[in-house]
Short mmCIF file of C-alpha atoms and ligand atoms in Angstrom, two decimals:
data_model
loop_
_atom_site.label_atom_id
_atom_site.label_comp_id
_atom_site.label_asym_id
_atom_site.label_seq_id
_atom_site.Cartn_x
_atom_site.Cartn_y
_atom_site.Cartn_z
CA MET A 64 38.24 123.89 73.88
CA ASP A 65 39.30 126.34 75.95
CA ILE A 66 43.11 126.26 74.90
CA SER A 67 45.86 125.02 72.19
CA ILE A 68 49.35 124.53 72.80
CA ILE A 69 51.59 124.88 69.88
CA VAL A 70 55.48 123.91 69.63
CA PRO A 71 57.24 124.29 67.19
CA LEU A 72 60.29 122.25 66.75
CA TYR A 73 63.80 121.10 66.07
CA ASN A 74 65.62 119.15 66.17
CA GLU A 75 64.23 118.56 69.66
CA GLU A 76 63.41 114.60 70.84
CA GLU A 77 65.71 115.08 73.74
CA SER A 78 62.65 117.55 75.28
CA LEU A 79 59.82 116.95 74.11
CA PRO A 80 59.21 113.61 77.33
CA HIS A 81 59.82 116.27 80.14
CA LEU A 82 58.27 119.28 77.76
CA TYR A 83 55.10 116.86 77.38
CA ASP A 84 54.95 115.39 80.80
CA TRP A 85 54.89 118.85 81.99
CA ILE A 86 52.29 120.40 79.91
CA VAL A 87 50.02 117.77 80.64
CA ARG A 88 50.46 118.14 84.48
CA VAL A 89 49.51 122.00 84.89
CA MET A 90 46.70 121.54 82.27
CA GLU A 91 44.93 118.69 84.34
CA GLU A 92 46.13 120.39 87.06
CA ASN A 93 43.90 123.65 85.72
CA LYS A 94 40.62 122.00 84.47
CA PHE A 95 41.67 122.96 80.65
CA SER A 96 40.24 121.26 77.64
CA TYR A 97 43.45 121.97 76.35
CA GLU A 98 45.31 120.15 72.10
CA LEU A 99 49.32 119.31 72.35
CA ILE A 100 50.47 120.25 68.97
CA PHE A 101 53.47 119.33 67.73
CA VAL A 102 55.05 121.29 64.09
CA ASN A 103 58.07 119.48 63.92
CA ASP A 104 60.66 121.24 60.92
CA GLY A 105 61.43 118.72 59.41
CA SER A 106 63.46 117.31 62.36
CA THR A 107 67.17 115.01 61.29
CA ASP A 108 66.10 113.21 64.64
CA ASN A 109 64.21 111.27 66.09
CA SER A 110 61.33 114.00 66.94
CA TRP A 111 59.00 112.79 65.30
CA GLN A 112 59.15 109.40 66.90
CA VAL A 113 58.83 110.61 69.70
CA ILE A 114 55.61 112.25 69.01
CA GLU A 115 54.26 109.82 68.06
CA GLN A 116 55.17 107.41 70.70
CA LEU A 117 53.81 110.65 73.32
CA LYS A 118 50.77 110.79 70.82
CA ALA A 119 50.01 107.04 71.49
CA GLY A 120 50.87 107.24 74.68
CA ASN A 121 47.72 109.70 75.40
CA ASP A 122 45.31 108.38 73.38
CA LYS A 123 45.15 105.27 75.06
CA ARG A 124 45.04 107.57 78.53
CA LYS A 125 41.71 106.90 79.91
CA ASN A 126 40.49 110.25 81.19
CA ALA A 127 42.54 112.41 79.17
CA ALA A 128 41.82 115.64 78.51
CA GLY A 129 43.74 116.82 76.03
CA GLN A 130 44.95 115.65 72.52
CA VAL A 131 48.34 115.41 71.16
CA HIS A 132 48.82 116.25 67.62
CA GLY A 133 51.21 116.60 64.46
CA ILE A 134 52.35 118.51 61.87
CA CYS A 135 55.60 116.60 60.03
CA PHE A 136 57.22 119.28 57.39
CA ARG A 137 58.96 117.06 54.21
CA ARG A 138 62.34 119.82 55.02
CA ASN A 139 63.18 122.67 57.48
CA TYR A 140 60.76 125.80 56.87
CA GLY A 141 61.85 127.78 59.96
CA LYS A 142 59.64 128.56 63.14
CA SER A 143 57.85 131.17 61.32
CA ALA A 144 55.47 127.86 58.31
CA ALA A 145 56.11 125.52 61.86
CA LEU A 146 54.03 128.96 63.87
CA TYR A 147 51.88 129.50 60.77
CA CYS A 148 50.99 125.94 59.79
CA GLY A 149 50.15 125.20 63.95
CA PHE A 150 47.38 128.66 64.00
CA LYS A 151 46.01 126.76 60.66
CA ALA A 152 45.55 123.39 62.84
CA ALA A 153 44.77 125.13 66.27
CA GLN A 154 40.76 125.47 66.97
CA GLY A 155 41.28 126.42 70.79
CA ASN A 156 39.45 129.53 72.11
CA VAL A 157 43.10 130.66 73.17
CA VAL A 158 46.40 129.97 71.59
CA ILE A 159 49.73 129.63 73.68
CA THR A 160 52.46 129.28 71.61
CA MET A 161 56.11 127.26 73.43
CA ASP A 162 59.53 127.08 72.47
CA ALA A 163 60.42 123.76 72.45
CA ASP A 164 63.83 123.32 74.27
CA LEU A 165 62.05 123.81 78.03
CA GLN A 166 63.29 127.54 78.24
CA ASP A 167 59.87 128.48 78.22
CA SER A 168 58.16 127.19 82.00
CA PRO A 169 54.39 125.49 81.00
CA ASP A 170 52.95 126.41 84.51
CA GLU A 171 52.18 130.13 83.03
CA ILE A 172 50.09 129.21 80.88
CA PRO A 173 46.96 129.70 83.48
CA GLU A 174 48.41 133.10 84.49
CA LEU A 175 48.14 133.96 80.54
CA TYR A 176 44.63 132.39 79.57
CA ARG A 177 43.89 134.50 82.31
CA MET A 178 44.65 137.45 81.09
CA ILE A 179 43.85 136.02 77.29
CA THR A 180 40.34 135.88 79.55
CA GLU A 181 39.72 137.66 81.76
CA ASP A 182 41.25 140.88 81.30
CA GLY A 183 40.82 141.49 77.56
CA TYR A 184 44.01 141.61 75.72
CA ASP A 185 44.56 139.44 72.48
CA LEU A 186 47.84 139.21 72.90
CA VAL A 187 50.18 138.75 75.54
CA SER A 188 53.79 138.16 75.24
CA GLY A 189 55.89 136.43 77.73
CA TRP A 190 59.40 138.60 79.44
CA LYS A 191 61.85 136.73 80.08
CA GLN A 192 63.27 139.64 82.59
CA LYS A 193 66.16 137.16 84.24
CA ARG A 194 67.36 135.04 80.19
CA TYR A 195 69.75 132.05 81.30
CA ASP A 196 71.10 132.66 77.77
CA ASN A 197 74.15 133.74 76.96
CA ALA A 198 74.86 137.13 77.45
CA LEU A 199 77.48 138.55 75.34
CA THR A 200 75.16 137.01 72.30
CA LYS A 201 71.91 136.68 72.52
CA ASN A 202 71.02 139.07 75.96
CA LEU A 203 72.97 142.33 74.63
CA PRO A 204 72.57 142.21 70.76
CA SER A 205 68.17 141.52 72.18
CA LYS A 206 68.02 144.43 73.96
CA LEU A 207 69.39 146.78 71.16
CA PHE A 208 66.74 145.08 69.19
CA ASN A 209 64.26 145.12 71.36
CA ALA A 210 65.32 148.92 72.01
CA THR A 211 64.05 149.21 68.44
CA ALA A 212 61.21 147.87 67.56
CA ARG A 213 59.72 149.33 70.27
CA LYS A 214 60.58 152.76 68.10
CA VAL A 215 59.82 151.32 65.24
CA THR A 216 56.69 149.82 65.97
CA GLY A 217 54.97 151.93 69.25
CA ILE A 218 54.51 148.51 70.67
CA LYS A 219 55.79 148.77 74.21
CA LEU A 220 56.74 145.00 74.93
CA HIS A 221 60.70 144.25 76.33
CA ASP A 222 60.52 141.08 74.46
CA MET A 223 58.53 140.92 71.35
CA ASN A 224 60.75 137.76 70.25
CA CYS A 225 60.70 135.80 72.84
CA GLY A 226 58.49 132.46 72.03
CA LEU A 227 56.01 131.55 74.74
CA LYS A 228 53.21 133.42 73.77
CA ALA A 229 49.63 133.24 74.16
CA TYR A 230 46.29 135.13 71.54
CA ARG A 231 42.52 135.26 71.23
CA CYS A 232 41.80 132.53 68.77
CA GLU A 233 40.13 135.48 66.31
CA VAL A 234 43.72 136.62 66.33
CA VAL A 235 45.99 133.80 65.02
CA LYS A 236 43.38 132.83 62.01
CA ASN A 237 44.13 136.75 61.37
CA ILE A 238 47.29 137.06 61.19
CA GLU A 239 49.60 135.74 58.52
CA VAL A 240 52.87 134.96 59.16
CA PHE A 241 55.36 134.21 56.87
CA SER A 242 59.48 134.49 55.79
CA GLU A 243 60.84 135.02 59.37
CA MET A 244 58.43 137.48 60.18
CA HIS A 245 57.80 135.92 63.96
CA ARG A 246 59.48 137.77 65.62
CA TYR A 247 56.59 140.84 64.97
CA ILE A 248 54.54 138.85 65.48
CA PRO A 249 52.93 141.68 67.83
CA TYR A 250 53.65 144.34 65.72
CA LEU A 251 51.49 141.94 63.11
CA ALA A 252 48.65 141.78 65.52
CA LYS A 253 49.12 145.11 65.87
CA ASN A 254 48.42 146.12 62.22
CA ALA A 255 45.63 143.83 61.87
CA GLY A 256 43.62 145.71 64.63
CA PHE A 257 44.06 143.80 67.38
CA THR A 258 46.04 146.83 69.84
CA ARG A 259 45.11 144.54 73.21
CA ILE A 260 49.04 143.50 73.44
CA GLY A 261 49.66 142.65 76.94
CA GLU A 262 53.51 141.51 79.08
CA LYS A 263 53.71 138.71 81.63
CA VAL A 264 57.18 138.30 82.91
CA VAL A 265 57.80 134.56 82.69
CA GLN A 266 60.96 132.31 84.02
CA HIS A 267 63.15 130.78 81.46
CA ARG A 268 65.30 128.51 82.30
CA LYS A 269 69.01 126.89 80.52
CA ARG A 270 69.06 124.99 77.46
CA GLU A 271 68.81 121.44 78.55
CA PHE A 272 69.54 119.71 75.43
CA GLY A 273 70.19 120.29 72.60
CA THR A 274 71.47 123.14 70.81
CA SER A 275 70.61 126.71 69.87
CA LYS A 276 68.90 127.10 65.88
CA PHE A 277 69.77 130.83 65.56
CA GLY A 278 73.13 132.32 64.90
CA LEU A 279 73.95 135.58 65.26
CA ASP A 280 73.40 136.39 61.66
CA ARG A 281 68.87 136.50 63.77
CA PHE A 282 69.91 139.95 64.14
CA VAL A 283 71.07 141.16 60.98
CA ASN A 284 67.90 139.95 58.68
CA GLY A 285 65.73 140.82 62.48
CA TYR A 286 66.44 144.05 61.02
CA LEU A 287 65.70 144.67 57.88
CA ASP A 288 62.65 142.33 58.73
CA LEU A 289 61.50 145.32 60.30
CA LEU A 290 62.24 147.73 58.04
CA THR A 291 59.92 145.81 55.30
CA LEU A 292 56.77 145.27 57.78
CA TRP A 293 57.77 149.20 58.35
CA PHE A 294 57.52 149.34 55.05
CA LEU A 295 54.60 147.77 53.96
CA ASN A 296 52.62 148.85 56.55
CA LYS A 297 53.10 152.42 55.85
CA PHE A 298 52.79 152.53 52.05
CA GLY A 299 51.88 148.72 51.63
CA LYS A 300 48.49 149.47 49.80
CA GLN A 301 49.56 152.85 48.75
CA PRO A 302 53.17 152.89 47.48
CA MET A 303 52.94 155.90 45.06
CA HIS A 304 53.11 157.73 48.60
CA PHE A 305 56.19 156.62 48.80
CA PHE A 306 58.24 156.57 45.56
CA GLY A 307 56.21 159.30 43.83
CA LEU A 308 57.86 161.79 46.88
CA VAL A 309 60.79 160.35 46.87
CA GLY A 310 61.14 160.45 43.46
CA SER A 311 59.84 164.51 43.10
CA LEU A 312 62.03 165.63 45.87
CA MET A 313 64.44 164.37 43.61
CA PHE A 314 63.49 165.38 40.35
CA PHE A 315 63.76 168.54 41.92
CA ILE A 316 67.28 168.87 43.52
CA GLY A 317 67.47 167.93 39.79
CA PHE A 318 65.99 170.39 38.33
CA ILE A 319 67.87 173.19 41.03
CA ALA A 320 70.51 171.86 39.93
CA VAL A 321 70.01 172.59 36.24
CA ILE A 322 69.28 176.06 36.90
CA VAL A 323 72.20 176.45 39.28
CA VAL A 324 74.27 174.86 35.58
CA GLY A 325 72.31 177.08 33.30
CA GLY A 326 72.35 179.94 35.18
CA MET A 327 76.17 180.15 35.65
CA LYS A 328 76.90 179.57 31.45
CA TRP A 329 74.11 182.03 30.91
CA TYR A 330 76.25 184.71 33.51
CA ALA A 331 79.49 183.80 31.86
CA LEU A 332 78.41 184.69 28.21
CA ALA A 333 76.48 187.88 29.27
CA HIS A 334 79.54 189.27 31.77
CA GLY A 335 82.06 187.95 28.71
CA VAL A 336 84.10 185.69 31.42
CA ARG A 337 85.81 182.16 30.09
CA ALA A 338 82.75 179.64 31.04
CA MET A 339 82.63 176.50 32.36
CA LEU A 340 82.35 173.34 30.29
CA VAL A 341 78.40 172.66 31.46
CA GLY A 342 80.75 169.02 30.83
CA VAL A 343 82.36 169.30 33.61
CA ASN A 344 80.68 171.16 35.76
CA PRO A 345 79.71 169.19 39.23
CA TYR A 346 76.39 171.01 39.43
CA PHE A 347 75.42 169.28 35.57
CA HIS A 348 76.57 166.03 36.75
CA ILE A 349 74.28 165.67 39.55
CA ALA A 350 71.37 167.60 37.51
CA ILE A 351 71.38 164.38 35.54
CA LEU A 352 71.61 161.79 38.10
CA MET A 353 68.57 163.53 40.05
CA MET A 354 66.55 163.26 37.19
CA ILE A 355 67.29 159.03 36.52
CA LEU A 356 66.72 159.21 39.69
CA GLY A 357 63.37 159.95 39.54
CA CYS A 358 62.60 159.46 37.55
CA MET A 359 62.50 155.85 38.00
CA LEU A 360 61.61 155.99 41.52
CA PHE A 361 57.97 157.29 40.07
CA LEU A 362 58.51 154.13 37.17
CA ALA A 363 59.23 152.34 40.23
CA GLY A 364 55.88 154.24 42.94
CA PHE A 365 54.16 152.88 39.23
CA LEU A 366 54.98 149.35 38.43
CA ALA A 367 54.26 148.60 42.52
CA GLU A 368 51.18 150.21 42.27
CA LEU A 369 50.23 147.80 39.74
CA VAL A 370 51.73 145.30 41.12
CA ILE A 371 48.73 146.13 43.44
CA ARG A 372 46.10 145.70 41.93
CA ASN A 373 46.98 142.73 41.38
CA SER A 374 46.89 141.48 44.75
CA PRO A 375 44.12 139.09 45.94
CA SER A 376 44.50 141.05 49.00
CA ARG A 377 44.30 144.75 48.38
CA ASN A 378 40.33 144.80 49.11
CA ASP A 379 41.15 142.08 52.65
CA TYR A 380 39.30 144.37 55.37
CA LEU A 381 38.52 142.42 59.06
CA ILE A 382 35.65 143.44 59.90
CA LYS A 383 35.04 143.54 63.94
CA LYS A 384 30.88 143.72 63.31
CA GLU A 385 28.69 143.75 61.65
CA ILE A 386 24.18 144.21 62.81
N1 LIG B 155 62.46 126.26 65.63
C1 LIG B 155 62.20 125.49 64.48
N2 LIG B 155 62.23 125.22 63.48
C2 LIG B 155 63.35 126.33 63.63
C3 LIG B 155 64.66 126.44 64.34
C4 LIG B 155 64.14 126.64 64.94
O1 LIG B 155 60.92 125.58 64.78
O2 LIG B 155 64.47 126.17 62.05
C5 LIG B 155 62.71 125.59 66.77
C6 LIG B 155 63.52 125.32 68.01
O3 LIG B 155 63.14 123.91 67.94
C7 LIG B 155 63.03 125.82 69.54
C8 LIG B 155 61.97 127.53 68.73
O4 LIG B 155 61.83 127.12 67.96
O5 LIG B 155 61.39 125.61 69.69
C9 LIG B 155 63.68 128.47 68.98
O6 LIG B 155 64.12 127.85 69.32
P1 LIG B 155 65.60 128.02 69.73
O7 LIG B 155 65.62 127.26 71.18
O8 LIG B 155 66.81 127.10 68.56
O9 LIG B 155 65.83 129.34 70.27
P2 LIG B 155 66.63 130.05 71.45
O10 LIG B 155 66.26 129.71 72.76
O11 LIG B 155 67.98 129.89 71.15
O12 LIG B 155 66.45 131.77 71.30
MG1 LIG B 156 65.44 128.46 72.90
#
């Protein structure tokens, strides 16, 4: 099969029939064999009934080049969870993800497919260069977000979180989208060793039906998730390298402070000056605090090493080839 199209959706009943028609038209014009996987993320409207109807209609069509599949969550788990299940089910050589709200255009699929199969990209991300969302709440924060993400991840993408993306099948089978990490799939792919990451300017459209499912909190959570991913990538397999370093540094500062406190007291006593009580000396408090913090960070490092030893994935490596 050429293409798996994965569409995560939450309360998008009005958009679905239009999206289905549009995808079928593009697929048939380009003679692709494909599957369309709708992942209903616990919608509370009639999205699932619409998917059932679309599937029934598609199954009845003679010579249909594609199949429609649906996965229905019992409750709303989030876009990452929907993508994760879609990736697990996908069987096409190229996997395309797109939003259900008609903001992404299926007309982009043939070119995305070509970039993966002919240009050799592992992943191609859409770039909504001209964006039809609210300028203040979406476009501007998104620019800041992407600038930070570029710095931290080292991936030169303008629109890391674009819903429209294409992957070589191997990529989606070897990354695990989790929590709210759908914003950083290119980073997950890069960390898994899929470094040929490309970008394509894509058309973006206004949301016609329904409402956006993400508020401003996405930017706070997005930044925190970026920190987590950075930490996991850098120190995930050797946490002691992080905690040990910071712990040693703190302990060292504390140790110096102890010497300063002791030295001041000794100097005062030796010269018969009235000595400051050790207990009121600010360096004394710095010394205690830093030494305790240093020890605690070391302890956290050892504990993290113990946790990792028990992780079932501690020796999972992606092998590219064997002869
Ligand atoms: N979505 C989802 N689960 C959620 C929230 C959103 O599957 O919990 C889907 C949503 O239906 C849409 C896509 O993720 O297909 C992108 O969401 P949205 O259009 O609200 O994001 P925006 O375009 O505003 O960034
Ligand atoms: Mg949208």
